């Protein structure tokens, strides 16, 4: 999965999670979606874009876990080591919220 795909996946999951948390728990999660414009591979900013993108994915997921734990919507979250952990976490939260 490319970093652009990861950003789209996080943003889509975040949108679902925010709307479900608002509908079910009446809580507004204050997390902005990732909004980075992608340079092309021939652009000198490409490598810094990849680093910034990975940091933004990590920032959004950290904010999400913190706010969900703070609102007691989820319990302890294991350390998310890589993209597979992040994807599994997002899928789990979305799945859990879809049951409401």
Short mmCIF file of N, CA, C and O in Angstrom, two decimals:
data_model
loop_
_atom_site.label_atom_id
_atom_site.label_comp_id
_atom_site.label_asym_id
_atom_site.label_seq_id
_atom_site.Cartn_x
_atom_site.Cartn_y
_atom_site.Cartn_z
N UNK A 1 0.86 -1.17 0.00
CA UNK A 1 0.00 0.00 0.00
C UNK A 1 0.90 1.24 0.00
O UNK A 1 1.79 1.36 0.82
N UNK A 2 0.66 2.15 -0.92
CA UNK A 2 1.48 3.36 -0.99
C UNK A 2 1.09 4.31 0.15
O UNK A 2 0.04 4.16 0.77
N UNK A 3 1.94 5.29 0.40
CA UNK A 3 1.65 6.25 1.47
C UNK A 3 0.37 7.03 1.15
O UNK A 3 -0.40 7.35 2.05
N UNK A 4 0.14 7.30 -0.12
CA UNK A 4 -1.09 7.99 -0.51
C UNK A 4 -2.32 7.13 -0.18
O UNK A 4 -3.32 7.64 0.32
N UNK A 5 -2.21 5.83 -0.45
CA UNK A 5 -3.29 4.91 -0.10
C UNK A 5 -3.49 4.86 1.42
O UNK A 5 -4.62 4.79 1.90
N UNK A 6 -2.39 4.88 2.15
CA UNK A 6 -2.48 4.88 3.61
C UNK A 6 -3.18 6.13 4.13
O UNK A 6 -4.03 6.05 5.02
N UNK A 7 -2.84 7.27 3.56
CA UNK A 7 -3.49 8.53 3.96
C UNK A 7 -4.98 8.46 3.67
O UNK A 7 -5.80 8.83 4.52
N UNK A 8 -5.34 7.99 2.49
CA UNK A 8 -6.76 7.86 2.15
C UNK A 8 -7.47 6.90 3.09
O UNK A 8 -8.60 7.15 3.52
N UNK A 9 -6.81 5.81 3.43
CA UNK A 9 -7.40 4.82 4.33
C UNK A 9 -7.62 5.42 5.71
O UNK A 9 -8.70 5.26 6.31
N UNK A 10 -6.63 6.14 6.22
CA UNK A 10 -6.75 6.78 7.53
C UNK A 10 -7.86 7.82 7.50
O UNK A 10 -8.70 7.88 8.41
N UNK A 11 -7.89 8.65 6.47
CA UNK A 11 -8.92 9.69 6.38
C UNK A 11 -10.32 9.09 6.28
O UNK A 11 -11.26 9.58 6.93
N UNK A 12 -10.49 8.05 5.48
CA UNK A 12 -11.81 7.40 5.36
C UNK A 12 -12.23 6.78 6.69
O UNK A 12 -13.38 6.93 7.11
N UNK A 13 -11.31 6.08 7.34
CA UNK A 13 -11.61 5.48 8.63
C UNK A 13 -11.93 6.55 9.66
O UNK A 13 -12.87 6.41 10.44
N UNK A 14 -11.15 7.61 9.67
CA UNK A 14 -11.36 8.70 10.61
C UNK A 14 -12.73 9.33 10.43
O UNK A 14 -13.43 9.62 11.40
N UNK A 15 -13.14 9.51 9.19
CA UNK A 15 -14.45 10.08 8.90
C UNK A 15 -15.57 9.20 9.47
O UNK A 15 -16.51 9.70 10.11
N UNK A 16 -15.46 7.89 9.25
CA UNK A 16 -16.47 6.96 9.77
C UNK A 16 -16.46 6.98 11.30
O UNK A 16 -17.52 7.07 11.94
N UNK A 17 -15.28 6.92 11.89
CA UNK A 17 -15.16 6.88 13.34
C UNK A 17 -15.72 8.16 13.96
O UNK A 17 -16.48 8.10 14.93
N UNK A 18 -15.37 9.31 13.40
CA UNK A 18 -15.86 10.58 13.95
C UNK A 18 -17.38 10.66 13.90
O UNK A 18 -18.02 11.07 14.86
N UNK A 19 -17.97 10.26 12.78
CA UNK A 19 -19.43 10.36 12.67
C UNK A 19 -20.13 9.36 13.59
O UNK A 19 -21.15 9.69 14.21
N UNK A 20 -19.59 8.15 13.72
CA UNK A 20 -20.19 7.15 14.60
C UNK A 20 -20.05 7.55 16.07
O UNK A 20 -20.99 7.38 16.85
N UNK A 21 -18.89 8.05 16.45
CA UNK A 21 -18.69 8.48 17.84
C UNK A 21 -19.63 9.63 18.17
O UNK A 21 -20.22 9.66 19.25
N UNK A 22 -19.82 10.53 17.24
CA UNK A 22 -20.76 11.65 17.44
C UNK A 22 -22.19 11.12 17.59
O UNK A 22 -22.93 11.53 18.49
N UNK A 23 -22.59 10.20 16.71
CA UNK A 23 -23.96 9.68 16.73
C UNK A 23 -24.23 8.81 17.96
O UNK A 23 -25.28 8.93 18.59
N UNK A 24 -23.29 7.96 18.32
CA UNK A 24 -23.51 7.00 19.40
C UNK A 24 -23.23 7.58 20.77
O UNK A 24 -23.99 7.39 21.71
N UNK A 25 -22.13 8.32 20.89
CA UNK A 25 -21.69 8.80 22.19
C UNK A 25 -21.90 10.30 22.39
O UNK A 25 -21.71 10.81 23.49
N UNK A 26 -22.26 11.01 21.33
CA UNK A 26 -22.46 12.45 21.44
C UNK A 26 -21.18 13.23 21.66
O UNK A 26 -21.20 14.33 22.19
N UNK A 27 -20.07 12.66 21.24
CA UNK A 27 -18.76 13.27 21.47
C UNK A 27 -18.17 13.70 20.13
O UNK A 27 -18.16 12.93 19.17
N UNK A 28 -17.70 14.94 20.07
CA UNK A 28 -16.99 15.42 18.88
C UNK A 28 -15.51 15.16 19.05
O UNK A 28 -14.89 15.70 19.95
N UNK A 29 -14.95 14.32 18.18
CA UNK A 29 -13.51 14.11 18.19
C UNK A 29 -12.87 15.26 17.43
O UNK A 29 -13.26 15.55 16.31
N UNK A 30 -11.91 15.90 18.06
CA UNK A 30 -11.25 17.05 17.44
C UNK A 30 -9.94 16.61 16.80
O UNK A 30 -8.87 16.82 17.34
N UNK A 31 -10.09 15.98 15.64
CA UNK A 31 -8.94 15.49 14.89
C UNK A 31 -9.11 15.91 13.44
O UNK A 31 -10.12 15.61 12.82
N UNK A 32 -8.13 16.60 12.91
CA UNK A 32 -8.18 17.00 11.51
C UNK A 32 -7.69 15.85 10.63
O UNK A 32 -6.78 15.12 11.00
N UNK A 33 -8.31 15.72 9.48
CA UNK A 33 -7.85 14.73 8.52
C UNK A 33 -6.51 15.16 7.94
O UNK A 33 -6.14 16.33 7.98
N UNK A 34 -5.81 14.21 7.38
CA UNK A 34 -4.51 14.48 6.77
C UNK A 34 -4.75 15.15 5.43
O UNK A 34 -5.53 14.67 4.62
N UNK A 35 -4.06 16.27 5.21
CA UNK A 35 -4.23 17.01 3.97
C UNK A 35 -2.86 17.42 3.45
O UNK A 35 -2.39 18.52 3.71
N UNK A 36 -2.23 16.51 2.74
CA UNK A 36 -0.93 16.80 2.15
C UNK A 36 -1.03 16.64 0.65
O UNK A 36 -1.54 15.63 0.16
N UNK A 37 -0.55 17.61 -0.09
CA UNK A 37 -0.55 17.45 -1.54
C UNK A 37 0.74 16.72 -1.93
O UNK A 37 1.82 17.05 -1.45
N UNK A 38 0.59 15.73 -2.75
CA UNK A 38 1.71 14.85 -3.09
C UNK A 38 2.55 15.42 -4.24
O UNK A 38 2.01 15.67 -5.31
N UNK A 39 3.84 15.59 -4.01
CA UNK A 39 4.71 15.93 -5.14
C UNK A 39 4.97 14.66 -5.96
O UNK A 39 4.70 13.56 -5.50
N UNK A 40 5.50 14.83 -7.15
CA UNK A 40 5.80 13.64 -7.95
C UNK A 40 7.19 13.12 -7.61
O UNK A 40 7.97 13.78 -6.93
N UNK A 41 7.50 11.94 -8.09
CA UNK A 41 8.77 11.30 -7.74
C UNK A 41 9.99 12.07 -8.25
O UNK A 41 11.09 11.88 -7.75
N UNK A 42 9.81 12.91 -9.21
CA UNK A 42 10.94 13.66 -9.77
C UNK A 42 11.17 14.96 -9.02
O UNK A 42 12.14 15.66 -9.27
N UNK A 43 10.30 15.25 -8.09
CA UNK A 43 10.39 16.47 -7.32
C UNK A 43 11.34 16.26 -6.15
O UNK A 43 11.34 15.22 -5.51
N UNK A 44 12.16 17.24 -5.84
CA UNK A 44 13.12 17.10 -4.75
C UNK A 44 12.45 17.01 -3.38
O UNK A 44 13.07 16.62 -2.41
N UNK A 45 11.20 17.39 -3.31
CA UNK A 45 10.48 17.34 -2.05
C UNK A 45 9.86 15.97 -1.78
O UNK A 45 9.26 15.75 -0.74
N UNK A 46 10.04 15.02 -2.70
CA UNK A 46 9.36 13.74 -2.57
C UNK A 46 9.76 12.99 -1.29
O UNK A 46 8.90 12.49 -0.57
N UNK A 47 11.04 12.94 -0.99
CA UNK A 47 11.46 12.18 0.20
C UNK A 47 10.97 12.86 1.47
O UNK A 47 10.56 12.19 2.42
N UNK A 48 10.97 14.19 1.52
CA UNK A 48 10.45 14.86 2.71
C UNK A 48 8.93 14.70 2.80
O UNK A 48 8.37 14.62 3.89
N UNK A 49 8.27 14.60 1.64
CA UNK A 49 6.83 14.34 1.63
C UNK A 49 6.53 12.98 2.26
O UNK A 49 5.61 12.85 3.05
N UNK A 50 7.33 11.97 1.93
CA UNK A 50 7.11 10.64 2.51
C UNK A 50 7.28 10.67 4.02
O UNK A 50 6.47 10.10 4.76
N UNK A 51 8.31 11.36 4.49
CA UNK A 51 8.54 11.47 5.94
C UNK A 51 7.40 12.23 6.59
O UNK A 51 6.84 11.80 7.61
N UNK A 52 6.99 13.37 6.01
CA UNK A 52 5.89 14.16 6.56
C UNK A 52 4.60 13.35 6.57
O UNK A 52 3.83 13.41 7.53
N UNK A 53 4.36 12.58 5.52
CA UNK A 53 3.14 11.77 5.43
C UNK A 53 3.11 10.71 6.53
O UNK A 53 2.09 10.52 7.19
N UNK A 54 4.22 10.03 6.71
CA UNK A 54 4.27 9.00 7.76
C UNK A 54 4.08 9.63 9.14
O UNK A 54 3.40 9.06 9.99
N UNK A 55 4.65 10.80 9.35
CA UNK A 55 4.48 11.50 10.62
C UNK A 55 3.04 11.94 10.82
O UNK A 55 2.51 11.88 11.93
N UNK A 56 2.39 12.37 9.76
CA UNK A 56 0.99 12.78 9.84
C UNK A 56 0.07 11.60 10.14
O UNK A 56 -0.85 11.72 10.94
N UNK A 57 0.33 10.47 9.51
CA UNK A 57 -0.44 9.26 9.81
C UNK A 57 -0.28 8.92 11.28
O UNK A 57 -1.26 8.67 11.99
N UNK A 58 0.94 8.93 11.77
CA UNK A 58 1.21 8.63 13.18
C UNK A 58 0.53 9.63 14.10
O UNK A 58 -0.07 9.26 15.12
N UNK A 59 0.59 10.91 13.75
CA UNK A 59 -0.02 11.95 14.58
C UNK A 59 -1.53 11.76 14.69
O UNK A 59 -2.11 11.81 15.78
N UNK A 60 -2.18 11.52 13.56
CA UNK A 60 -3.63 11.35 13.55
C UNK A 60 -4.04 10.12 14.35
O UNK A 60 -4.97 10.16 15.15
N UNK A 61 -3.33 9.02 14.15
CA UNK A 61 -3.67 7.80 14.87
C UNK A 61 -3.41 7.97 16.37
O UNK A 61 -4.21 7.52 17.20
N UNK A 62 -2.33 8.65 16.74
CA UNK A 62 -2.06 8.93 18.16
C UNK A 62 -3.17 9.78 18.77
O UNK A 62 -3.65 9.50 19.87
N UNK A 63 -3.59 10.81 18.07
CA UNK A 63 -4.69 11.65 18.56
C UNK A 63 -5.97 10.85 18.69
O UNK A 63 -6.71 11.00 19.67
N UNK A 64 -6.23 10.00 17.72
CA UNK A 64 -7.44 9.19 17.75
C UNK A 64 -7.43 8.25 18.94
O UNK A 64 -8.41 8.18 19.69
N UNK A 65 -6.33 7.52 19.15
CA UNK A 65 -6.28 6.60 20.28
C UNK A 65 -6.41 7.35 21.60
O UNK A 65 -7.13 6.92 22.50
N UNK A 66 -5.74 8.49 21.72
CA UNK A 66 -5.81 9.28 22.95
C UNK A 66 -7.24 9.73 23.24
O UNK A 66 -7.75 9.57 24.35
N UNK A 67 -7.90 10.29 22.23
CA UNK A 67 -9.25 10.82 22.45
C UNK A 67 -10.26 9.70 22.70
O UNK A 67 -11.16 9.86 23.53
N UNK A 68 -10.12 8.57 22.02
CA UNK A 68 -11.04 7.46 22.26
C UNK A 68 -10.84 6.87 23.65
O UNK A 68 -11.81 6.52 24.33
N UNK A 69 -9.60 6.78 24.10
CA UNK A 69 -9.33 6.29 25.45
C UNK A 69 -9.82 7.29 26.50
O UNK A 69 -10.40 6.90 27.51
N UNK A 70 -9.61 8.53 26.24
CA UNK A 70 -10.03 9.59 27.18
C UNK A 70 -11.55 9.60 27.38
O UNK A 70 -12.04 9.87 28.47
N UNK A 71 -12.28 9.28 26.32
CA UNK A 71 -13.74 9.25 26.39
C UNK A 71 -14.26 7.87 26.82
O UNK A 71 -15.46 7.63 26.82
N UNK A 72 -13.35 6.96 27.16
CA UNK A 72 -13.69 5.59 27.57
C UNK A 72 -14.46 4.83 26.49
O UNK A 72 -15.30 3.99 26.80
N UNK A 73 -14.19 5.15 25.24
CA UNK A 73 -14.83 4.44 24.12
C UNK A 73 -14.04 3.16 23.83
O UNK A 73 -14.62 2.14 23.47
N UNK A 74 -12.73 3.23 24.02
CA UNK A 74 -11.89 2.04 23.93
C UNK A 74 -11.02 1.99 25.16
O UNK A 74 -10.79 3.00 25.83
N UNK A 75 -10.52 0.81 25.46
CA UNK A 75 -9.62 0.62 26.59
C UNK A 75 -8.18 0.76 26.12
O UNK A 75 -7.91 1.42 25.13
N UNK A 76 -7.29 0.12 26.78
CA UNK A 76 -5.87 0.20 26.45
C UNK A 76 -5.61 -0.23 25.01
O UNK A 76 -6.18 -1.19 24.53
N UNK A 77 -4.72 0.50 24.37
CA UNK A 77 -4.33 0.18 23.00
C UNK A 77 -2.88 -0.27 23.03
O UNK A 77 -2.03 0.40 23.62
N UNK A 78 -2.63 -1.41 22.42
CA UNK A 78 -1.25 -1.88 22.31
C UNK A 78 -0.47 -0.89 21.45
O UNK A 78 -1.04 -0.15 20.65
N UNK A 79 0.83 -0.93 21.59
CA UNK A 79 1.69 -0.08 20.78
C UNK A 79 1.53 -0.45 19.31
O UNK A 79 1.58 -1.62 18.94
N UNK A 80 1.31 0.55 18.48
CA UNK A 80 1.14 0.34 17.05
C UNK A 80 2.51 0.51 16.39
O UNK A 80 3.00 1.62 16.27
N UNK A 81 3.09 -0.59 15.98
CA UNK A 81 4.47 -0.59 15.49
C UNK A 81 4.62 -0.22 14.02
O UNK A 81 5.60 0.38 13.63
N UNK A 82 3.65 -0.63 13.21
CA UNK A 82 3.81 -0.42 11.77
C UNK A 82 2.44 -0.23 11.13
O UNK A 82 1.42 -0.19 11.81
N UNK A 83 2.44 -0.13 9.81
CA UNK A 83 1.18 0.14 9.10
C UNK A 83 0.16 -0.97 9.33
O UNK A 83 -1.02 -0.71 9.46
N UNK A 84 0.61 -2.22 9.37
CA UNK A 84 -0.33 -3.33 9.59
C UNK A 84 -1.04 -3.20 10.93
O UNK A 84 -2.24 -3.46 11.04
N UNK A 85 -0.31 -2.78 11.97
CA UNK A 85 -0.92 -2.56 13.29
C UNK A 85 -1.94 -1.42 13.23
O UNK A 85 -3.02 -1.51 13.80
N UNK A 86 -1.58 -0.35 12.53
CA UNK A 86 -2.48 0.81 12.41
C UNK A 86 -3.74 0.40 11.66
O UNK A 86 -4.86 0.71 12.09
N UNK A 87 -3.59 -0.30 10.55
CA UNK A 87 -4.75 -0.73 9.76
C UNK A 87 -5.65 -1.65 10.57
O UNK A 87 -6.87 -1.49 10.59
N UNK A 88 -5.05 -2.59 11.29
CA UNK A 88 -5.83 -3.51 12.12
C UNK A 88 -6.59 -2.75 13.22
O UNK A 88 -7.75 -3.03 13.49
N UNK A 89 -5.93 -1.76 13.83
CA UNK A 89 -6.57 -0.95 14.85
C UNK A 89 -7.76 -0.18 14.28
O UNK A 89 -8.85 -0.19 14.85
N UNK A 90 -7.55 0.49 13.15
CA UNK A 90 -8.63 1.26 12.53
C UNK A 90 -9.79 0.35 12.15
O UNK A 90 -10.95 0.70 12.39
N UNK A 91 -9.48 -0.79 11.56
CA UNK A 91 -10.53 -1.75 11.18
C UNK A 91 -11.32 -2.21 12.41
O UNK A 91 -12.55 -2.31 12.37
N UNK A 92 -10.62 -2.47 13.49
CA UNK A 92 -11.26 -2.93 14.72
C UNK A 92 -12.20 -1.86 15.29
O UNK A 92 -13.33 -2.16 15.68
N UNK A 93 -11.73 -0.62 15.33
CA UNK A 93 -12.55 0.47 15.87
C UNK A 93 -13.78 0.70 14.98
O UNK A 93 -14.90 0.83 15.48
N UNK A 94 -13.58 0.74 13.67
CA UNK A 94 -14.71 0.93 12.75
C UNK A 94 -15.71 -0.21 12.91
O UNK A 94 -16.92 0.01 13.01
N UNK A 95 -15.21 -1.44 12.97
CA UNK A 95 -16.09 -2.61 13.13
C UNK A 95 -16.87 -2.54 14.44
O UNK A 95 -18.08 -2.78 14.46
N UNK A 96 -16.20 -2.17 15.50
CA UNK A 96 -16.86 -2.06 16.81
C UNK A 96 -17.96 -0.99 16.77
O UNK A 96 -19.06 -1.22 17.27
N UNK A 97 -17.66 0.14 16.17
CA UNK A 97 -18.64 1.23 16.12
C UNK A 97 -19.80 0.92 15.17
O UNK A 97 -20.91 1.41 15.38
N UNK A 98 -19.55 0.11 14.14
CA UNK A 98 -20.62 -0.24 13.19
C UNK A 98 -21.71 -1.08 13.86
O UNK A 98 -22.83 -1.13 13.39
N UNK A 99 -21.35 -1.73 14.97
CA UNK A 99 -22.31 -2.61 15.67
C UNK A 99 -23.35 -1.82 16.47
O UNK A 99 -24.33 -2.39 16.89
N UNK A 100 -23.10 -0.54 16.68
CA UNK A 100 -24.06 0.27 17.43
C UNK A 100 -25.22 0.69 16.56
O UNK A 100 -25.11 0.96 15.44
#
